[in-house]
Short mmCIF file of C-alpha atoms in Angstrom, two decimals:
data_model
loop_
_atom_site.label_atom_id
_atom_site.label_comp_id
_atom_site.label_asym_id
_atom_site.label_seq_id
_atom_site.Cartn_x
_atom_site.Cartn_y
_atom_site.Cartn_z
CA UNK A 1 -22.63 0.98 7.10
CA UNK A 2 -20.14 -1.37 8.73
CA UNK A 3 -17.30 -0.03 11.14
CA UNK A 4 -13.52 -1.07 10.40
CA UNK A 5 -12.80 -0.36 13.85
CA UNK A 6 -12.03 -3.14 16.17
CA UNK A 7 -9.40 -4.60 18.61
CA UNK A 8 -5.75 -5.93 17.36
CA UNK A 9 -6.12 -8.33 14.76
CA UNK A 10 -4.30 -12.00 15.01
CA UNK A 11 -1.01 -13.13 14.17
CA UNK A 12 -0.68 -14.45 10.65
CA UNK A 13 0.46 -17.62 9.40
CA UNK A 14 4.19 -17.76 8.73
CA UNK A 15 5.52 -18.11 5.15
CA UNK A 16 9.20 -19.61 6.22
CA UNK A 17 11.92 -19.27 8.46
CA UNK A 18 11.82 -15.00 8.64
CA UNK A 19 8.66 -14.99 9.29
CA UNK A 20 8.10 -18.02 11.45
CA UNK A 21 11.17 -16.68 13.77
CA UNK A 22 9.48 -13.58 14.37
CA UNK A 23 5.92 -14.81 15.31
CA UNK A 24 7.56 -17.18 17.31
CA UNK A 25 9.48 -14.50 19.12
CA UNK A 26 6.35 -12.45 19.08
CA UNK A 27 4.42 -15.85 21.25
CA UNK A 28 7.06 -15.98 23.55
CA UNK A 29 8.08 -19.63 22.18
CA UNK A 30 11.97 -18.47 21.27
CA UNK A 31 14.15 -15.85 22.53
CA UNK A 32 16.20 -15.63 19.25
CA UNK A 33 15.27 -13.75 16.09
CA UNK A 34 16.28 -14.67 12.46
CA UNK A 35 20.25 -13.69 11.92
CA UNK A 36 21.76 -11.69 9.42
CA UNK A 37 22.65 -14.97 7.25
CA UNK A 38 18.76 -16.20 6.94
CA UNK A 39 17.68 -12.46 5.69
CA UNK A 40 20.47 -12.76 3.10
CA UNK A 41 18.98 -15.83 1.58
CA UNK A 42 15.38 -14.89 1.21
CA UNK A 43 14.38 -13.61 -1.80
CA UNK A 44 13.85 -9.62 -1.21
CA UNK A 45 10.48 -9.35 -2.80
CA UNK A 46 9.19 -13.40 -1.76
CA UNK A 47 6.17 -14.23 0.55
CA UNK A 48 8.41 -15.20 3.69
CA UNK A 49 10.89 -11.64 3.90
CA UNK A 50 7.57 -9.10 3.06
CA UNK A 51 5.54 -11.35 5.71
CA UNK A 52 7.95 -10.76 8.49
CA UNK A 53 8.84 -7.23 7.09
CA UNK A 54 4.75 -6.38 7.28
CA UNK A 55 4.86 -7.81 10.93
CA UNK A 56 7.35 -5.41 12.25
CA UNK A 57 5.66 -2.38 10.57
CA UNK A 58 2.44 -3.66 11.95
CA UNK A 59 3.32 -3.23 15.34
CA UNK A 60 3.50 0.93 15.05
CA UNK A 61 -0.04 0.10 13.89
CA UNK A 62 -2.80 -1.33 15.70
CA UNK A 63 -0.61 -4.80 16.99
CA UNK A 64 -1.36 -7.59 17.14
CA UNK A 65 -3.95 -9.70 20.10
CA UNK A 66 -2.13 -11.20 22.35
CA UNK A 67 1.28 -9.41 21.81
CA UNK A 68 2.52 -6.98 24.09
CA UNK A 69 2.67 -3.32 23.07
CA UNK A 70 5.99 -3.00 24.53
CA UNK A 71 7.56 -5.14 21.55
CA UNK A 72 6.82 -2.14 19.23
CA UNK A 73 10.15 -0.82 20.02
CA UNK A 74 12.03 -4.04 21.28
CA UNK A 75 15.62 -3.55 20.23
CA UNK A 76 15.95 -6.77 18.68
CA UNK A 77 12.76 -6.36 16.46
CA UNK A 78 14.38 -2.69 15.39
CA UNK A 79 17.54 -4.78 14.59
CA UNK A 80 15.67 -7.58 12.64
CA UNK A 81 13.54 -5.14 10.85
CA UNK A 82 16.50 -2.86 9.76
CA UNK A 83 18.43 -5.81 7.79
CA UNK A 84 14.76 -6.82 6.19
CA UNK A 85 14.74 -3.29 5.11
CA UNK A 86 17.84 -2.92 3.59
CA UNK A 87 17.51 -5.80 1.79
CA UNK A 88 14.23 -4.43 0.31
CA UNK A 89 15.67 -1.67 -0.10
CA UNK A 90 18.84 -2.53 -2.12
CA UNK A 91 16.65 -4.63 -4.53
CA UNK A 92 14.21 -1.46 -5.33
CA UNK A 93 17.43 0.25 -5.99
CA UNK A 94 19.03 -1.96 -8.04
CA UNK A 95 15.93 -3.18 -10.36
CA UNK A 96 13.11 -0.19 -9.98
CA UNK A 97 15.15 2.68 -10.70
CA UNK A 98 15.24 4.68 -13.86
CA UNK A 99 17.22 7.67 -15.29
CA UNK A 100 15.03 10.75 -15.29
CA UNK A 101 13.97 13.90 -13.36
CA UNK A 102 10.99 14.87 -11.36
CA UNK A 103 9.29 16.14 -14.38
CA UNK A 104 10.03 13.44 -16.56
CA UNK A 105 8.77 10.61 -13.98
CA UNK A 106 5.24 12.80 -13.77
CA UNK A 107 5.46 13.30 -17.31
CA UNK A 108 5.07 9.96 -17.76
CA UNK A 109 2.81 9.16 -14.96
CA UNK A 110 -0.14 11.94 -16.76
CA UNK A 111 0.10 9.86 -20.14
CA UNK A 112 -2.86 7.53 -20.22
CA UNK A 113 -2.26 4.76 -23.26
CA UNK A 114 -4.49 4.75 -25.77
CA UNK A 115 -5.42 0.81 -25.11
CA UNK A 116 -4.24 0.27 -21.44
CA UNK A 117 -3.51 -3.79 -20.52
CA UNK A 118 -3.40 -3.15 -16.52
CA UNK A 119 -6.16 -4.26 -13.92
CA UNK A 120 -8.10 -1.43 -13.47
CA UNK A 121 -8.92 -1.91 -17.80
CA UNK A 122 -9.32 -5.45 -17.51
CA UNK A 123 -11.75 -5.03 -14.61
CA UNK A 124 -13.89 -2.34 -16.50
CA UNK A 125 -13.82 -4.75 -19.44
CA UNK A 126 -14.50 -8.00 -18.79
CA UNK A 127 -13.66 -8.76 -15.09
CA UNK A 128 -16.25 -10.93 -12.85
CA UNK A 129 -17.56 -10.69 -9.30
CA UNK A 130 -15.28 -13.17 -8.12
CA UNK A 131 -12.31 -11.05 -9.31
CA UNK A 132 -13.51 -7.51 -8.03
CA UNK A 133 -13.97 -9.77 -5.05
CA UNK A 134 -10.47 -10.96 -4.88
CA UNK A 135 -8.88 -7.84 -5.93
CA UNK A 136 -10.89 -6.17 -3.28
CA UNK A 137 -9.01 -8.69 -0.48
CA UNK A 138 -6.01 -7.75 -1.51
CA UNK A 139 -5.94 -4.15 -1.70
CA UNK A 140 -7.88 -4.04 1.72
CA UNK A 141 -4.40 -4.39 3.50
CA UNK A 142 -3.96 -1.02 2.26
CA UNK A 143 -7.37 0.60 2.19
CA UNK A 144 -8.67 -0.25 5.57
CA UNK A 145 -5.78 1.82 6.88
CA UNK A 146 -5.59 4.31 4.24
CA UNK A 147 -3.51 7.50 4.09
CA UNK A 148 -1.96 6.14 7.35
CA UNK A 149 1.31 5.19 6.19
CA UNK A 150 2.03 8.82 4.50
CA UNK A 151 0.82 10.36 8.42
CA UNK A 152 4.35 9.65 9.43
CA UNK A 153 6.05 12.52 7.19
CA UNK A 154 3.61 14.78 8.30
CA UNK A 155 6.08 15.78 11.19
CA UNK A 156 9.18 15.80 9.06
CA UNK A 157 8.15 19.18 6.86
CA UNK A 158 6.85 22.47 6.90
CA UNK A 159 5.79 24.86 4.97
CA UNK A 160 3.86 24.82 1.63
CA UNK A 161 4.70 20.47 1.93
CA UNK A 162 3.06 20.37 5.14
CA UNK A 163 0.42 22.34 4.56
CA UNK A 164 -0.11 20.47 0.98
CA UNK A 165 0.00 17.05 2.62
CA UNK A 166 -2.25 17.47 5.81
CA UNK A 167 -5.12 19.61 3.86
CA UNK A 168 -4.94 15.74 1.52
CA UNK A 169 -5.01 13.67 4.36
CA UNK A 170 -7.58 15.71 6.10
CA UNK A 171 -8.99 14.70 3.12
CA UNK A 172 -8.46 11.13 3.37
CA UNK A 173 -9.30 10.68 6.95
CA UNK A 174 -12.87 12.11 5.88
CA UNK A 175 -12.88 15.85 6.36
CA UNK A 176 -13.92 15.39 9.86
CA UNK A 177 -16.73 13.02 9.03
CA UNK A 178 -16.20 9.62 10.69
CA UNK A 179 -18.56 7.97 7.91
CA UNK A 180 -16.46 9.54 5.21
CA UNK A 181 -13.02 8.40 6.28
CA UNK A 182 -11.66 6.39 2.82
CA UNK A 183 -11.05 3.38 5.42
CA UNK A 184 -14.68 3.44 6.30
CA UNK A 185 -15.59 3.81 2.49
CA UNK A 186 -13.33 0.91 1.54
CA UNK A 187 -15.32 -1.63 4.58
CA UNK A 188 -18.60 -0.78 2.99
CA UNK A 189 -17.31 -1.62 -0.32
CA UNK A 190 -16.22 -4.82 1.35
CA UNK A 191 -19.58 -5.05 2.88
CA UNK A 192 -21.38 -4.68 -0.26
CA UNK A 193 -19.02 -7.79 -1.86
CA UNK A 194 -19.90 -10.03 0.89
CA UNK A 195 -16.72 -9.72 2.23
CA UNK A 196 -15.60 -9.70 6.11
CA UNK A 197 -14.27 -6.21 7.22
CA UNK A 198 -12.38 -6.70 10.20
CA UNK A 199 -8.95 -4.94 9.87
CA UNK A 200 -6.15 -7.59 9.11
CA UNK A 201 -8.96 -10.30 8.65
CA UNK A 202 -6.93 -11.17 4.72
CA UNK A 203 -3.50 -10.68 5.46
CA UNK A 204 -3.02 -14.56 5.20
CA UNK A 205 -4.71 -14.33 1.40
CA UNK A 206 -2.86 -11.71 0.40
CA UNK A 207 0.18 -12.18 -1.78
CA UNK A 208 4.17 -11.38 -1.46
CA UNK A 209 3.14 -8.41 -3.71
CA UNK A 210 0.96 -6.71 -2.37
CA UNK A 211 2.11 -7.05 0.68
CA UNK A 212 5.34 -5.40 -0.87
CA UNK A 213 3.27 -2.86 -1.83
CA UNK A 214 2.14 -1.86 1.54
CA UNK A 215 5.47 -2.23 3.04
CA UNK A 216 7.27 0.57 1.09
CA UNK A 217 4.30 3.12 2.30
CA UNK A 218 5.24 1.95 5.80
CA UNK A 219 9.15 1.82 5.06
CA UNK A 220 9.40 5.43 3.51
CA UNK A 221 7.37 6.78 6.03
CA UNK A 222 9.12 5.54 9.20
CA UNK A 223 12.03 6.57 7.73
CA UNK A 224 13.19 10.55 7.79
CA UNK A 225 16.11 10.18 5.46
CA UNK A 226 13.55 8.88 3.06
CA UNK A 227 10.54 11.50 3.29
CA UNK A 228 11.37 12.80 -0.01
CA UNK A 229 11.03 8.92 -1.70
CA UNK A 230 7.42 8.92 0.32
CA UNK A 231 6.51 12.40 -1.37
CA UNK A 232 7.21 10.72 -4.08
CA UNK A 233 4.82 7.51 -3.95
CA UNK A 234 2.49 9.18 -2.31
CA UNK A 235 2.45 11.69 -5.27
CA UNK A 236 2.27 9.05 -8.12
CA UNK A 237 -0.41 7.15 -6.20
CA UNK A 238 -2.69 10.30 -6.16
CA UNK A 239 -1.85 11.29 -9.96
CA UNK A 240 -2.80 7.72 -11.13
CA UNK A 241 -5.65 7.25 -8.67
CA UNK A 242 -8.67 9.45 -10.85
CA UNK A 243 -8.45 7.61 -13.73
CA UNK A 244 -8.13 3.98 -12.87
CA UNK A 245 -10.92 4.82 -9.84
CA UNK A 246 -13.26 5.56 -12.86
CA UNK A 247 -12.31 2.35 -14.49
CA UNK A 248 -13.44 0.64 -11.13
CA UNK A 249 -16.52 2.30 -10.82
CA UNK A 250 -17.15 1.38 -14.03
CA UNK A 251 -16.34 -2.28 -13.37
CA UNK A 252 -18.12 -2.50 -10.04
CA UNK A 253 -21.54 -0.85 -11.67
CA UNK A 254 -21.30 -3.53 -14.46
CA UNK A 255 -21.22 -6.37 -12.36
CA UNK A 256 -23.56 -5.27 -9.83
CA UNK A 257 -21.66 -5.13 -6.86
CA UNK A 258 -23.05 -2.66 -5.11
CA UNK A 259 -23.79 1.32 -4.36
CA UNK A 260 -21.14 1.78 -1.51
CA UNK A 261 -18.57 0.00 -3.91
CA UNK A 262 -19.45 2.00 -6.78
CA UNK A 263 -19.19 5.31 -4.62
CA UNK A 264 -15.75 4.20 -2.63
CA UNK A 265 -14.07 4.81 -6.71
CA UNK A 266 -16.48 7.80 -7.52
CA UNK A 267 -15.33 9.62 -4.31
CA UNK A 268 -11.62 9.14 -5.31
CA UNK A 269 -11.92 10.04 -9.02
CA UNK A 270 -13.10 13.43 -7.85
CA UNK A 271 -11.23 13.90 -4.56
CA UNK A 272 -7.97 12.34 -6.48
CA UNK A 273 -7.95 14.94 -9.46
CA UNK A 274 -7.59 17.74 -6.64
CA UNK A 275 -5.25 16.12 -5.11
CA UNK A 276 -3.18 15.25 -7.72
CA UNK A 277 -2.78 19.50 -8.10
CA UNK A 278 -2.09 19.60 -4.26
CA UNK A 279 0.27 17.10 -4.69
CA UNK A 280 2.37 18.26 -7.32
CA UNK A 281 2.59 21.65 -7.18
CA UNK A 282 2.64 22.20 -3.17
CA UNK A 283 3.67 19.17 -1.64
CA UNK A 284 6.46 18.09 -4.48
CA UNK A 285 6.97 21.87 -5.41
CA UNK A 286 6.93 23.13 -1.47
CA UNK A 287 9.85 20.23 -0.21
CA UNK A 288 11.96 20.79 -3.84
CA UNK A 289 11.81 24.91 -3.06
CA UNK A 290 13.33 23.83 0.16
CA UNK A 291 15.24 20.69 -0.12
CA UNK A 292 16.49 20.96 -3.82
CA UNK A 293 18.79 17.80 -2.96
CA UNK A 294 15.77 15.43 -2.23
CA UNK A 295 14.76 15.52 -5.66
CA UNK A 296 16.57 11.96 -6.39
CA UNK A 297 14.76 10.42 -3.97
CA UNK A 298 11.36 12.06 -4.96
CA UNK A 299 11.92 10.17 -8.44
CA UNK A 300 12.95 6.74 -6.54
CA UNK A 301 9.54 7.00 -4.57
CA UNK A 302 7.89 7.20 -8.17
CA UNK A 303 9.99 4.36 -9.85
CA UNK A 304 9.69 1.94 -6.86
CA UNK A 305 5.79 2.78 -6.60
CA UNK A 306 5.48 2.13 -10.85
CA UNK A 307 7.64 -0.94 -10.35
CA UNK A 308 5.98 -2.36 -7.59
CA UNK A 309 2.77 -1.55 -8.52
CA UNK A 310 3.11 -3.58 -11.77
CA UNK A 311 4.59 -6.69 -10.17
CA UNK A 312 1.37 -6.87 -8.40
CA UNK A 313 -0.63 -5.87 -11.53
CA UNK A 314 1.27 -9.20 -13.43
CA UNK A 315 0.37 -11.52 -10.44
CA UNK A 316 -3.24 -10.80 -10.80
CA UNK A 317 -3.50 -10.96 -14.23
CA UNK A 318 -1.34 -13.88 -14.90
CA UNK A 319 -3.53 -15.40 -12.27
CA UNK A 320 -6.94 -14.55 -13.65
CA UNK A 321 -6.67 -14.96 -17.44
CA UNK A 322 -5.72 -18.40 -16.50
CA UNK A 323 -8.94 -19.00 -14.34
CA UNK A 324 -7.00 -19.39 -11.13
CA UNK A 325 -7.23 -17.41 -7.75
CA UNK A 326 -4.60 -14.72 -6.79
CA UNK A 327 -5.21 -15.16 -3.35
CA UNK A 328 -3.10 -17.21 -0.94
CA UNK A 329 -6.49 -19.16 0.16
CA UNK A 330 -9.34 -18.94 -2.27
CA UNK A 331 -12.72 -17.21 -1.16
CA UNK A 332 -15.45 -19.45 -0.43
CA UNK A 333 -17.89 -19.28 -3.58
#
């Protein structure tokens, strides 16, 4: 078993001029951050706005080396990261949401098609090393923080929702067992596909979307107004989670990748189906008991989640049925 744990990772390679003005500010090299103008041009869900977006959230994470901790809460970087926000923000409003209730956006979450098209199938059916591989790098910006993100709403509920959500994330930070934390589980997995562990090691491979990905767990939950949207991803990740983890069980035991990253998916598709229950019925059931009102914004955590989730699902397919890498910079073979 290899540990995750480890210092501050580097600073990433910019992607334009968001992301460039905000390492650059980060070095000490410039005293000015990008303006309100240059956010308003980037495209909301491109590789340069999520880069610099991921950057700001990063620093209420583990930092970056070399980077003083005191720029976690520099007013300018608050400022900066606001108007990248809002402009993520305003596009998951305007093209991710749909017109249904709570029940009607889990409804549709619990139907499994009869001949799914998405990754987790195409990786149980025919995908290859090299893919598992790749998908693997790119869902590590997630994994080897896991259940993280969702710790910040922990503080803004109470009853049955609180108690739902930290009995899960007690859960997902390994019951107490530092070997069992789902972080851990994910660097063995990495381990086992010959892949470097280090936290942050990929963020240069990964793409604009799945980087997007990771910034709405970290944008919902820094965010109080938006708890109930959080509740919401963080519900439809756990009710989707038990079947496509068997699919990727399946896919890493038929290409031989390895017994820690068979069990990483075995331990969620049994862990997941309880928590899917916990999820719904006390966590979404406990804050809609008290906060009737939030229950918009439970469904926009679920329709931004869906929608984001299958922008990045399109990039790596449209990638790998045409033989070509979905990584920023290709793994060596």
């Amino acid at each position: 078993m290899t540990t995750s744990a480890q210092r501050s990772p580097a600073l990433p390679v910019s992607r334009g001029e968001l992301s460039a003005g905000i390492l650059g500010y980060l070095r000490g090299e410039t005293g000015r951050l990008p303006d309100e103008d240059a956010v308003g041009r980037a495209a909301p869900y491109g590789d340069d706005l999520q880069l610099a977006l991921y950057i700001g959230y990063e620093l209420h994470y583990r930092g970056f080396d070399g980077v003083s901790d005191a720029h976690e809460w520099d007013p300018a970087l608050i400022a900066l990261r606001a108007l990248l926000e809002n402009r993520f923000l305003e596009a998951l409003r305007r093209d991710a949401t749909r017109d249904h209730d709570v029940d009607d956006a889990f409804d549709e979450l619990l139907v499994e098609p009869v001949h799914g098209t998405g990754v987790s199938h195409f990786l149980q059916d025919e995908g290859e090393l090299w893919q598992l591989r790749e998908y693997a790098v790119q869902r590590s910006l997630y994994h080897l923080k896991e259940a993280d993100p969702h710790a910040w709403v922990l503080p803004r509920l109470w009853g049955r929702a609180k108690a739902g959500m930290a009995a899960v994330e007690f859960d997902e930070w390994g019951g107490g067992r530092a070997e069992r934390v789902h972080a851990q589980l994910f660097a063995d997995l990495m381990e086992d596909l010959g892949l470097e562990t280090a936290y942050g090691r990929y963020v240069d491979a990964g793409s604009a979307e799945m980087l997007a990905t990771v910034n709405l767990m970290s944008l919902l939950g820094l965010r109080r107004g938006l708890r109930g949207a959080l509740l919401g991803h963080f519900a439809t990740l756990e009710v989707t989670s038990s079947p496509s983890s068997r699919r990727m069980a399946l896919a890493m035991q038929r290409a031989g990748a390895g017994s820690a990253a068979e069990f990483f998916y075995t331990e969620h598709v049994e862990a997941d189906a309880v928590h899917e229950q916990v999820v719904r019925h006390e966590v979404i059931g406990g804050l809609l008991e008290q906060e009737p009102e939030l229950a918009a914004d439970v469904v926009f955590g679920v329709d931004a989640t869906v929608f984001l989730e299958d922008r990045f699902a399109d990039h790596l397919l449209g990638h790998w049925k045409a033989r070509n890498s979905s990584l920023r910079s290709p793994l060596p073979q």
